[in-house]
PDB file of C-alpha atoms in Angstrom:
ATOM      1  CA  MET A  54     -22.022  40.526  34.698  1.00 41.00           C
ATOM      2  CA  ASN A  55     -21.475  37.027  32.874  1.00 43.00           C
ATOM      3  CA  LYS A  56     -24.038  35.009  31.842  1.00 43.00           C
ATOM      4  CA  THR A  57     -23.019  31.750  33.558  1.00 44.00           C
ATOM      5  CA  MET A  58     -23.299  32.771  37.219  1.00 45.00           C
ATOM      6  CA  PRO A  59     -26.460  34.184  37.880  1.00 48.00           C
ATOM      7  CA  THR A  60     -26.879  33.328  41.538  1.00 61.00           C
ATOM      8  CA  GLU A  61     -26.671  36.382  43.942  1.00 85.00           C
ATOM      9  CA  ILE A  62     -24.126  35.561  46.868  1.00 90.00           C
ATOM     10  CA  SER A  63     -24.070  37.843  49.833  1.00 91.00           C
ATOM     11  CA  LEU A  64     -20.495  39.096  50.494  1.00 91.00           C
ATOM     12  CA  GLU A  65     -21.175  40.296  54.113  1.00 91.00           C
ATOM     13  CA  ALA A  66     -22.580  36.724  54.771  1.00 93.00           C
ATOM     14  CA  LEU A  67     -19.399  35.197  53.272  1.00 93.00           C
ATOM     15  CA  ILE A  68     -17.043  37.547  55.181  1.00 92.00           C
ATOM     16  CA  ALA A  69     -18.937  36.944  58.408  1.00 94.00           C
ATOM     17  CA  GLY A  70     -18.040  33.163  58.115  1.00 94.00           C
ATOM     18  CA  ASP A  71     -21.644  31.834  57.028  1.00 95.00           C
ATOM     19  CA  ARG A  72     -20.820  28.413  55.565  1.00 95.00           C
ATOM     20  CA  ALA A  73     -24.193  27.917  54.280  1.00 95.00           C
ATOM     21  CA  GLU A  74     -23.361  31.010  51.772  1.00 95.00           C
ATOM     22  CA  PHE A  75     -20.213  29.786  51.423  1.00 96.00           C
ATOM     23  CA  ALA A  76     -21.679  26.395  50.465  1.00 96.00           C
ATOM     24  CA  ARG A  77     -23.960  28.298  47.894  1.00 95.00           C
ATOM     25  CA  LEU A  78     -21.207  30.041  46.448  1.00 96.00           C
ATOM     26  CA  VAL A  79     -19.373  26.839  45.953  1.00 97.00           C
ATOM     27  CA  ASP A  80     -22.178  25.199  44.372  1.00 95.00           C
ATOM     28  CA  ALA A  81     -22.777  28.412  41.930  1.00 94.00           C
ATOM     29  CA  TYR A  82     -18.997  28.755  40.891  1.00 95.00           C
ATOM     30  CA  SER A  83     -17.753  24.968  40.830  1.00 96.00           C
ATOM     31  CA  SER A  84     -18.750  24.037  37.427  1.00 95.00           C
ATOM     32  CA  PRO A  85     -17.181  26.874  35.822  1.00 95.00           C
ATOM     33  CA  ILE A  86     -13.912  26.659  37.273  1.00 97.00           C
ATOM     34  CA  TYR A  87     -13.557  22.828  37.060  1.00 97.00           C
ATOM     35  CA  ARG A  88     -14.232  23.298  33.467  1.00 94.00           C
ATOM     36  CA  LEU A  89     -11.423  26.138  32.936  1.00 95.00           C
ATOM     37  CA  GLY A  90      -9.098  23.642  35.014  1.00 96.00           C
ATOM     38  CA  LEU A  91     -10.132  20.966  32.598  1.00 93.00           C
ATOM     39  CA  ARG A  92      -9.355  22.925  29.650  1.00 93.00           C
ATOM     40  CA  MET A  93      -6.218  24.602  30.790  1.00 94.00           C
ATOM     41  CA  LEU A  94      -4.358  21.472  32.076  1.00 94.00           C
ATOM     42  CA  GLY A  95      -6.058  18.633  29.957  1.00 91.00           C
ATOM     43  CA  ASN A  96      -6.721  16.083  32.755  1.00 93.00           C
ATOM     44  CA  PRO A  97      -9.672  15.562  35.531  1.00 95.00           C
ATOM     45  CA  GLN A  98      -6.925  15.552  38.517  1.00 97.00           C
ATOM     46  CA  ASP A  99      -5.458  18.630  37.761  1.00 97.00           C
ATOM     47  CA  ALA A 100      -8.876  20.373  37.203  1.00 97.00           C
ATOM     48  CA  GLU A 101     -10.091  18.937  40.533  1.00 98.00           C
ATOM     49  CA  ASP A 102      -6.728  20.138  42.438  1.00 98.00           C
ATOM     50  CA  ILE A 103      -7.142  23.854  40.707  1.00 98.00           C
ATOM     51  CA  LEU A 104     -10.905  23.805  42.065  1.00 98.00           C
ATOM     52  CA  GLN A 105      -9.953  22.310  45.365  1.00 98.00           C
ATOM     53  CA  ASN A 106      -7.006  25.243  45.710  1.00 98.00           C
ATOM     54  CA  THR A 107      -9.425  28.142  44.480  1.00 98.00           C
ATOM     55  CA  PHE A 108     -11.745  27.614  46.867  1.00 98.00           C
ATOM     56  CA  LEU A 109      -9.442  27.121  49.764  1.00 98.00           C
ATOM     57  CA  ASN A 110      -7.972  30.355  48.908  1.00 97.00           C
ATOM     58  CA  VAL A 111     -11.454  31.799  48.891  1.00 97.00           C
ATOM     59  CA  LEU A 112     -11.846  30.832  52.458  1.00 94.00           C
ATOM     60  CA  THR A 113      -8.359  32.081  53.295  1.00 94.00           C
ATOM     61  CA  HIS A 114      -8.722  35.452  51.587  1.00 95.00           C
ATOM     62  CA  ILE A 115     -12.141  36.423  51.368  1.00 94.00           C
ATOM     63  CA  SER A 116     -11.787  38.988  54.082  1.00 91.00           C
ATOM     64  CA  GLU A 117      -9.481  40.741  52.069  1.00 91.00           C
ATOM     65  CA  PHE A 118     -11.516  41.026  48.973  1.00 91.00           C
ATOM     66  CA  GLU A 119     -12.252  44.845  48.256  1.00 85.00           C
ATOM     67  CA  GLY A 120     -14.917  44.550  45.810  1.00 86.00           C
ATOM     68  CA  ARG A 121     -13.173  46.342  43.158  1.00 86.00           C
ATOM     69  CA  SER A 122     -14.195  43.614  40.315  1.00 89.00           C
ATOM     70  CA  SER A 123     -17.148  41.383  41.086  1.00 92.00           C
ATOM     71  CA  LEU A 124     -17.078  38.430  42.866  1.00 93.00           C
ATOM     72  CA  ALA A 125     -17.432  36.055  39.757  1.00 94.00           C
ATOM     73  CA  THR A 126     -14.032  38.042  38.208  1.00 95.00           C
ATOM     74  CA  TRP A 127     -12.094  37.540  41.673  1.00 96.00           C
ATOM     75  CA  LEU A 128     -12.788  33.835  41.642  1.00 97.00           C
ATOM     76  CA  TYR A 129     -11.794  33.500  37.955  1.00 97.00           C
ATOM     77  CA  ARG A 130      -8.723  35.541  38.745  1.00 96.00           C
ATOM     78  CA  ILE A 131      -7.780  32.912  41.616  1.00 97.00           C
ATOM     79  CA  ALA A 132      -8.705  30.115  39.365  1.00 98.00           C
ATOM     80  CA  ALA A 133      -6.558  31.474  36.582  1.00 97.00           C
ATOM     81  CA  ASN A 134      -3.667  32.029  38.816  1.00 96.00           C
ATOM     82  CA  GLU A 135      -4.193  28.409  40.103  1.00 97.00           C
ATOM     83  CA  ALA A 136      -3.937  27.196  36.569  1.00 96.00           C
ATOM     84  CA  LEU A 137      -1.024  29.010  35.546  1.00 94.00           C
ATOM     85  CA  MET A 138       1.046  28.110  38.539  1.00 95.00           C
ATOM     86  CA  LEU A 139       0.289  24.371  37.609  1.00 96.00           C
ATOM     87  CA  ILE A 140       1.298  24.888  34.118  1.00 93.00           C
ATOM     88  CA  ARG A 141       4.380  26.251  34.964  1.00 91.00           C
ATOM     89  CA  LYS A 142       5.213  23.544  37.657  1.00 94.00           C
ATOM     90  CA  LYS A 143       4.146  20.572  35.069  1.00 90.00           C
ATOM     91  CA  LYS A 144       5.105  21.938  31.800  1.00 85.00           C
ATOM     92  CA  PRO A 145       7.960  24.513  32.406  1.00 84.00           C
ATOM     93  CA  GLU A 146       8.833  24.399  28.862  1.00 81.00           C
ATOM     94  CA  VAL A 147       5.665  26.442  28.029  1.00 77.00           C
ATOM     95  CA  ASN A 148       6.427  30.471  27.884  1.00 72.00           C
ATOM     96  CA  LEU A 149       3.660  32.015  29.708  1.00 69.00           C
ATOM     97  CA  ASP A 150       5.278  35.336  29.723  1.00 61.00           C
ATOM     98  CA  ASP A 151       5.814  35.671  26.398  1.00 54.00           C
ATOM     99  CA  ALA A 152       3.149  38.061  25.859  1.00 55.00           C
ATOM    100  CA  GLU A 153       4.334  39.361  22.181  1.00 54.00           C
ATOM    101  CA  SER A 154       3.526  36.376  20.419  1.00 56.00           C
ATOM    102  CA  ALA A 155       0.128  36.369  21.823  1.00 53.00           C
ATOM    103  CA  ASP A 156      -0.420  40.051  21.351  1.00 53.00           C
ATOM    104  CA  GLU A 157       0.860  40.293  17.847  1.00 56.00           C
ATOM    105  CA  ALA A 158      -2.016  40.862  15.347  1.00 50.00           C
ATOM    106  CA  GLU A 159      -0.018  39.311  12.485  1.00 55.00           C
ATOM    107  CA  ASP A 160      -0.260  36.169  10.987  1.00 62.00           C
ATOM    108  CA  LEU A 161      -3.924  36.254  11.185  1.00 70.00           C
ATOM    109  CA  LEU A 162      -4.570  35.505   7.367  1.00 80.00           C
ATOM    110  CA  PRO A 163      -7.347  32.750   7.006  1.00 89.00           C
ATOM    111  CA  THR A 164      -6.414  30.190   4.485  1.00 88.00           C
ATOM    112  CA  GLN A 165      -9.668  28.121   4.279  1.00 90.00           C
ATOM    113  CA  PHE A 166     -12.717  29.374   2.746  1.00 92.00           C
ATOM    114  CA  VAL A 167     -15.260  26.858   2.793  1.00 93.00           C
ATOM    115  CA  ASP A 168     -18.559  27.940   3.999  1.00 95.00           C
ATOM    116  CA  TRP A 169     -19.825  25.138   6.588  1.00 95.00           C
ATOM    117  CA  SER A 170     -21.809  27.379   8.701  1.00 94.00           C
ATOM    118  CA  ALA A 171     -24.943  26.138   7.532  1.00 93.00           C
ATOM    119  CA  LEU A 172     -24.362  22.472   8.582  1.00 91.00           C
ATOM    120  CA  PRO A 173     -26.914  21.789  11.192  1.00 89.00           C
ATOM    121  CA  GLU A 174     -25.575  21.564  14.956  1.00 84.00           C
ATOM    122  CA  ALA A 175     -26.230  17.858  15.688  1.00 85.00           C
ATOM    123  CA  GLN A 176     -23.656  16.895  12.655  1.00 84.00           C
ATOM    124  CA  LEU A 177     -21.152  19.742  13.728  1.00 87.00           C
ATOM    125  CA  LEU A 178     -21.057  18.399  17.323  1.00 83.00           C
ATOM    126  CA  SER A 179     -21.435  14.721  16.828  1.00 81.00           C
ATOM    127  CA  GLY A 180     -18.310  12.502  17.802  1.00 81.00           C
ATOM    128  CA  GLU A 181     -15.613  13.657  15.440  1.00 87.00           C
ATOM    129  CA  GLY A 182     -16.815  17.190  15.222  1.00 87.00           C
ATOM    130  CA  LYS A 183     -16.816  17.628  18.881  1.00 87.00           C
ATOM    131  CA  GLN A 184     -13.473  15.907  19.199  1.00 89.00           C
ATOM    132  CA  THR A 185     -11.990  18.253  16.350  1.00 91.00           C
ATOM    133  CA  LEU A 186     -13.119  21.246  18.426  1.00 91.00           C
ATOM    134  CA  ASP A 187     -11.917  20.142  21.419  1.00 90.00           C
ATOM    135  CA  GLN A 188      -8.324  19.219  19.968  1.00 92.00           C
ATOM    136  CA  ALA A 189      -8.142  22.746  18.337  1.00 94.00           C
ATOM    137  CA  ILE A 190      -9.033  24.245  21.736  1.00 93.00           C
ATOM    138  CA  GLN A 191      -6.310  22.200  23.292  1.00 91.00           C
ATOM    139  CA  ALA A 192      -4.067  23.556  20.596  1.00 92.00           C
ATOM    140  CA  LEU A 193      -4.301  26.994  21.626  1.00 93.00           C
ATOM    141  CA  PRO A 194      -1.443  28.717  23.230  1.00 90.00           C
ATOM    142  CA  GLU A 195      -1.928  28.752  26.692  1.00 91.00           C
ATOM    143  CA  SER A 196      -2.075  32.682  27.063  1.00 88.00           C
ATOM    144  CA  MET A 197      -4.826  32.780  24.234  1.00 93.00           C
ATOM    145  CA  ARG A 198      -6.653  29.831  25.456  1.00 94.00           C
ATOM    146  CA  LEU A 199      -7.324  31.338  29.005  1.00 95.00           C
ATOM    147  CA  VAL A 200      -8.485  34.650  27.283  1.00 96.00           C
ATOM    148  CA  PHE A 201     -10.784  32.528  25.110  1.00 96.00           C
ATOM    149  CA  LEU A 202     -12.362  30.220  27.966  1.00 95.00           C
ATOM    150  CA  LEU A 203     -13.149  33.156  29.757  1.00 96.00           C
ATOM    151  CA  ARG A 204     -14.674  35.049  27.099  1.00 95.00           C
ATOM    152  CA  ASP A 205     -15.994  32.958  24.961  1.00 94.00           C
ATOM    153  CA  VAL A 206     -16.819  29.793  26.894  1.00 91.00           C
ATOM    154  CA  GLU A 207     -17.708  31.198  30.361  1.00 91.00           C
ATOM    155  CA  GLY A 208     -19.304  34.495  28.965  1.00 92.00           C
ATOM    156  CA  LEU A 209     -17.438  36.960  30.889  1.00 95.00           C
ATOM    157  CA  SER A 210     -17.230  40.633  28.975  1.00 95.00           C
ATOM    158  CA  ILE A 211     -13.877  41.892  27.603  1.00 96.00           C
ATOM    159  CA  ARG A 212     -13.551  43.964  30.965  1.00 96.00           C
ATOM    160  CA  GLU A 213     -13.876  41.219  33.299  1.00 96.00           C
ATOM    161  CA  THR A 214     -11.659  38.938  31.205  1.00 97.00           C
ATOM    162  CA  ALA A 215      -8.900  42.042  31.437  1.00 96.00           C
ATOM    163  CA  GLU A 216      -9.598  42.266  35.277  1.00 96.00           C
ATOM    164  CA  ALA A 217      -9.490  38.340  36.039  1.00 96.00           C
ATOM    165  CA  LEU A 218      -6.079  37.844  34.098  1.00 95.00           C
ATOM    166  CA  ASN A 219      -4.531  41.314  34.930  1.00 93.00           C
ATOM    167  CA  LEU A 220      -4.268  42.194  31.265  1.00 94.00           C
ATOM    168  CA  THR A 221      -5.248  45.253  29.161  1.00 95.00           C
ATOM    169  CA  GLU A 222      -8.480  45.375  27.399  1.00 95.00           C
ATOM    170  CA  THR A 223      -6.507  45.610  23.978  1.00 94.00           C
ATOM    171  CA  ASN A 224      -4.448  42.562  25.047  1.00 93.00           C
ATOM    172  CA  VAL A 225      -7.611  40.613  25.610  1.00 95.00           C
ATOM    173  CA  LYS A 226      -9.243  41.774  22.338  1.00 95.00           C
ATOM    174  CA  THR A 227      -6.156  40.706  20.370  1.00 93.00           C
ATOM    175  CA  ARG A 228      -5.628  37.413  22.014  1.00 94.00           C
ATOM    176  CA  LEU A 229      -9.250  36.823  21.681  1.00 95.00           C
ATOM    177  CA  LEU A 230      -9.225  37.634  18.026  1.00 94.00           C
ATOM    178  CA  ARG A 231      -6.185  35.164  17.456  1.00 93.00           C
ATOM    179  CA  ALA A 232      -8.036  32.505  19.136  1.00 95.00           C
ATOM    180  CA  ARG A 233     -11.452  32.623  17.397  1.00 96.00           C
ATOM    181  CA  LEU A 234      -9.712  32.598  14.011  1.00 95.00           C
ATOM    182  CA  PHE A 235      -7.267  29.941  14.901  1.00 94.00           C
ATOM    183  CA  LEU A 236     -10.222  27.781  15.972  1.00 95.00           C
ATOM    184  CA  ARG A 237     -11.993  28.614  12.729  1.00 96.00           C
ATOM    185  CA  GLU A 238      -8.975  27.941  10.817  1.00 95.00           C
ATOM    186  CA  GLN A 239      -8.887  24.309  12.419  1.00 94.00           C
ATOM    187  CA  LEU A 240     -12.553  23.507  12.088  1.00 94.00           C
ATOM    188  CA  SER A 241     -12.693  25.027   8.356  1.00 95.00           C
ATOM    189  CA  ALA A 242      -9.917  22.274   7.734  1.00 93.00           C
ATOM    190  CA  TYR A 243     -11.943  19.678   9.122  1.00 93.00           C
ATOM    191  CA  TYR A 244     -15.452  20.440   7.755  1.00 92.00           C
ATOM    192  CA  GLY A 245     -14.153  21.819   4.514  1.00 88.00           C
ATOM    193  CA  GLU A 246     -12.655  18.350   3.812  1.00 86.00           C
ATOM    194  CA  ARG A 247     -15.953  16.632   4.829  1.00 84.00           C
ATOM    195  CA  LEU A 248     -17.955  19.025   2.405  1.00 84.00           C
ATOM    196  CA  THR A 249     -15.781  18.525  -0.395  1.00 81.00           C
ATOM    197  CA  ARG A 250     -15.893  14.608   0.010  1.00 79.00           C
ATOM    198  CA  GLU A 251     -19.807  14.766  -0.084  1.00 74.00           C
ATOM    199  CA  GLU A 252     -20.031  16.544  -3.054  1.00 70.00           C
TER     200      GLU A 252
ATOM    201  CA  MET B 288     -12.671  60.484   6.054  1.00 35.00           C
ATOM    202  CA  MET B 289     -10.702  57.886   7.932  1.00 36.00           C
ATOM    203  CA  THR B 290     -13.112  54.902   8.009  1.00 38.00           C
ATOM    204  CA  GLU B 291     -13.426  55.211   4.449  1.00 38.00           C
ATOM    205  CA  HIS B 292     -10.139  53.981   4.169  1.00 38.00           C
ATOM    206  CA  VAL B 293      -9.879  51.094   7.134  1.00 38.00           C
ATOM    207  CA  HIS B 294     -12.163  48.582   5.514  1.00 44.00           C
ATOM    208  CA  LYS B 295     -10.849  48.740   2.350  1.00 55.00           C
ATOM    209  CA  ASN B 296      -9.035  45.390   2.333  1.00 72.00           C
ATOM    210  CA  CYS B 297      -9.695  41.993   4.020  1.00 86.00           C
ATOM    211  CA  GLU B 298      -6.730  42.492   6.249  1.00 84.00           C
ATOM    212  CA  SER B 299      -8.095  45.577   7.806  1.00 84.00           C
ATOM    213  CA  LEU B 300     -11.641  43.889   8.034  1.00 88.00           C
ATOM    214  CA  LEU B 301     -10.061  40.811   9.950  1.00 90.00           C
ATOM    215  CA  GLY B 302      -8.501  43.057  12.546  1.00 90.00           C
ATOM    216  CA  SER B 303     -12.133  44.314  13.647  1.00 92.00           C
ATOM    217  CA  LEU B 304     -13.909  41.157  12.897  1.00 94.00           C
ATOM    218  CA  SER B 305     -13.947  39.841  16.558  1.00 94.00           C
ATOM    219  CA  GLU B 306     -15.453  43.223  17.819  1.00 95.00           C
ATOM    220  CA  TYR B 307     -17.607  43.253  14.791  1.00 96.00           C
ATOM    221  CA  ILE B 308     -19.170  40.009  15.933  1.00 96.00           C
ATOM    222  CA  ASP B 309     -19.465  41.189  19.831  1.00 95.00           C
ATOM    223  CA  GLY B 310     -20.961  44.278  18.602  1.00 94.00           C
ATOM    224  CA  GLY B 311     -18.475  46.648  19.879  1.00 91.00           C
ATOM    225  CA  LEU B 312     -18.088  48.669  16.989  1.00 94.00           C
ATOM    226  CA  SER B 313     -19.618  52.104  15.710  1.00 96.00           C
ATOM    227  CA  PRO B 314     -22.404  52.172  13.369  1.00 97.00           C
ATOM    228  CA  GLU B 315     -20.041  54.121  11.049  1.00 95.00           C
ATOM    229  CA  LEU B 316     -17.415  50.901  11.318  1.00 93.00           C
ATOM    230  CA  CYS B 317     -20.240  48.487  10.983  1.00 95.00           C
ATOM    231  CA  GLN B 318     -21.401  50.096   7.884  1.00 94.00           C
ATOM    232  CA  GLU B 319     -17.835  49.979   6.329  1.00 91.00           C
ATOM    233  CA  ILE B 320     -17.536  46.339   7.179  1.00 92.00           C
ATOM    234  CA  GLU B 321     -20.902  45.553   5.650  1.00 94.00           C
ATOM    235  CA  LYS B 322     -20.098  47.446   2.537  1.00 92.00           C
ATOM    236  CA  HIS B 323     -16.804  45.336   2.295  1.00 92.00           C
ATOM    237  CA  LEU B 324     -18.724  42.022   3.003  1.00 94.00           C
ATOM    238  CA  GLU B 325     -21.136  42.569   0.207  1.00 93.00           C
ATOM    239  CA  GLY B 326     -18.556  42.695  -2.433  1.00 91.00           C
ATOM    240  CA  CYS B 327     -16.018  39.907  -0.872  1.00 93.00           C
ATOM    241  CA  GLU B 328     -17.102  36.196  -0.783  1.00 93.00           C
ATOM    242  CA  ASN B 329     -13.745  35.268   1.292  1.00 92.00           C
ATOM    243  CA  CYS B 330     -14.790  37.721   3.905  1.00 94.00           C
ATOM    244  CA  ARG B 331     -18.446  36.722   4.377  1.00 95.00           C
ATOM    245  CA  VAL B 332     -17.362  33.086   4.765  1.00 96.00           C
ATOM    246  CA  VAL B 333     -14.830  33.912   7.190  1.00 95.00           C
ATOM    247  CA  LEU B 334     -17.235  35.918   9.113  1.00 97.00           C
ATOM    248  CA  ASN B 335     -19.902  33.121   9.148  1.00 97.00           C
ATOM    249  CA  THR B 336     -17.749  30.399  10.024  1.00 97.00           C
ATOM    250  CA  THR B 337     -16.036  32.553  13.026  1.00 97.00           C
ATOM    251  CA  LYS B 338     -19.529  33.071  14.111  1.00 96.00           C
ATOM    252  CA  ARG B 339     -20.510  29.557  13.788  1.00 95.00           C
ATOM    253  CA  THR B 340     -17.476  28.649  15.652  1.00 95.00           C
ATOM    254  CA  ILE B 341     -18.259  30.570  18.556  1.00 94.00           C
ATOM    255  CA  ASP B 342     -21.993  29.261  18.685  1.00 91.00           C
ATOM    256  CA  LEU B 343     -20.480  25.451  18.565  1.00 91.00           C
ATOM    257  CA  VAL B 344     -18.525  26.545  21.712  1.00 88.00           C
ATOM    258  CA  HIS B 345     -21.514  27.724  23.415  1.00 81.00           C
ATOM    259  CA  ALA B 346     -23.440  24.703  22.883  1.00 75.00           C
ATOM    260  CA  PRO B 347     -24.717  22.796  25.982  1.00 67.00           C
ATOM    261  CA  VAL B 348     -22.944  19.752  25.259  1.00 64.00           C
ATOM    262  CA  GLU B 349     -19.520  21.701  25.146  1.00 62.00           C
ATOM    263  CA  LYS B 350     -20.288  22.659  28.816  1.00 67.00           C
ATOM    264  CA  PRO B 351     -20.530  19.559  31.068  1.00 71.00           C
ATOM    265  CA  ASP B 352     -21.273  19.858  34.589  1.00 79.00           C
ATOM    266  CA  LEU B 353     -19.141  19.000  37.650  1.00 93.00           C
ATOM    267  CA  PRO B 354     -19.202  15.252  38.488  1.00 95.00           C
ATOM    268  CA  ASP B 355     -20.814  14.601  41.797  1.00 95.00           C
ATOM    269  CA  GLU B 356     -17.948  12.570  43.147  1.00 97.00           C
ATOM    270  CA  VAL B 357     -15.507  15.975  42.469  1.00 97.00           C
ATOM    271  CA  ARG B 358     -18.232  17.945  44.147  1.00 97.00           C
ATOM    272  CA  GLU B 359     -18.415  15.467  47.156  1.00 97.00           C
ATOM    273  CA  ARG B 360     -14.444  15.669  47.509  1.00 97.00           C
ATOM    274  CA  LEU B 361     -14.326  19.389  47.213  1.00 98.00           C
ATOM    275  CA  PHE B 362     -17.447  19.745  49.785  1.00 97.00           C
ATOM    276  CA  LYS B 363     -15.397  17.337  52.025  1.00 97.00           C
ATOM    277  CA  ARG B 364     -12.030  19.259  51.617  1.00 97.00           C
ATOM    278  CA  LEU B 365     -13.677  22.600  52.710  1.00 97.00           C
ATOM    279  CA  ASN B 366     -15.491  20.943  55.523  1.00 96.00           C
ATOM    280  CA  LEU B 367     -18.689  21.540  53.910  1.00 96.00           C
ATOM    281  CA  ASP B 368     -20.008  17.895  54.356  1.00 92.00           C
ATOM    282  CA  ASP B 369     -23.130  19.188  56.408  1.00 92.00           C
ATOM    283  CA  TYR B 370     -24.234  20.956  53.244  1.00 91.00           C
ATOM    284  CA  LEU B 371     -23.572  17.974  50.735  1.00 87.00           C
ATOM    285  CA  LYS B 372     -27.025  17.706  49.448  1.00 76.00           C
ATOM    286  CA  PRO B 373     -28.172  17.017  46.030  1.00 67.00           C
ATOM    287  CA  LYS B 374     -28.128  19.783  44.094  1.00 61.00           C
TER     288      LYS B 374
END
């Protein structure tokens, strides 16, 4: 089970139409789903639409949930589909079905070899540093970003991520590796330059 | 043995880097990677900075909560107004 959603929700109560339980579900899951929308679409209005549509879908389809995945994975699946639908609508030029480019394990070779890993977290995440990380995440191609957000930001397992996105575990691992190396490269360019300047 | 050849160069190590960080590799493969890391500074830097990149994404500052007004509108849209008490 992933680390971000520890709350035990009763599926039986949800299916029976227990509104208090549904409110608990909404409170337990709305922050991560909002974050996912925010990082996938890049603006608060779209993130809110994804959030609302996800839970409206849950209300409509909860009786069809068969429990083959966890409730959290099912919710992420709905949210990811909502995000992808909105991307298709708003950015038709983005090719989300181009699985090949996301799954090819080539062009991974790093070019930055400055070790900035010992810098204190306060320095790494202050002002410009945080902005660099945010921009680097936004610069990831959508199909890689979705894998990265579910696995590394929200803490789903490889298997849960694969289930949520209807991908094979091998696809998830490849996209995750590419995403991590891409972000590392971007951060290394930024911190490497700062370290060199300080020397 | 096959594993003796897999991590002889940096490119091969890179392919396993993510799973190595997540602890998803066999002890034999980990040993091969660690052996390579001992003699390859560039790969050590890539490993350290990749781990640190993942740590930064996990930092609390990177995981903002839902704004109150967004929560309020969500509850209203779902007809859950009765349950709209502070978290």
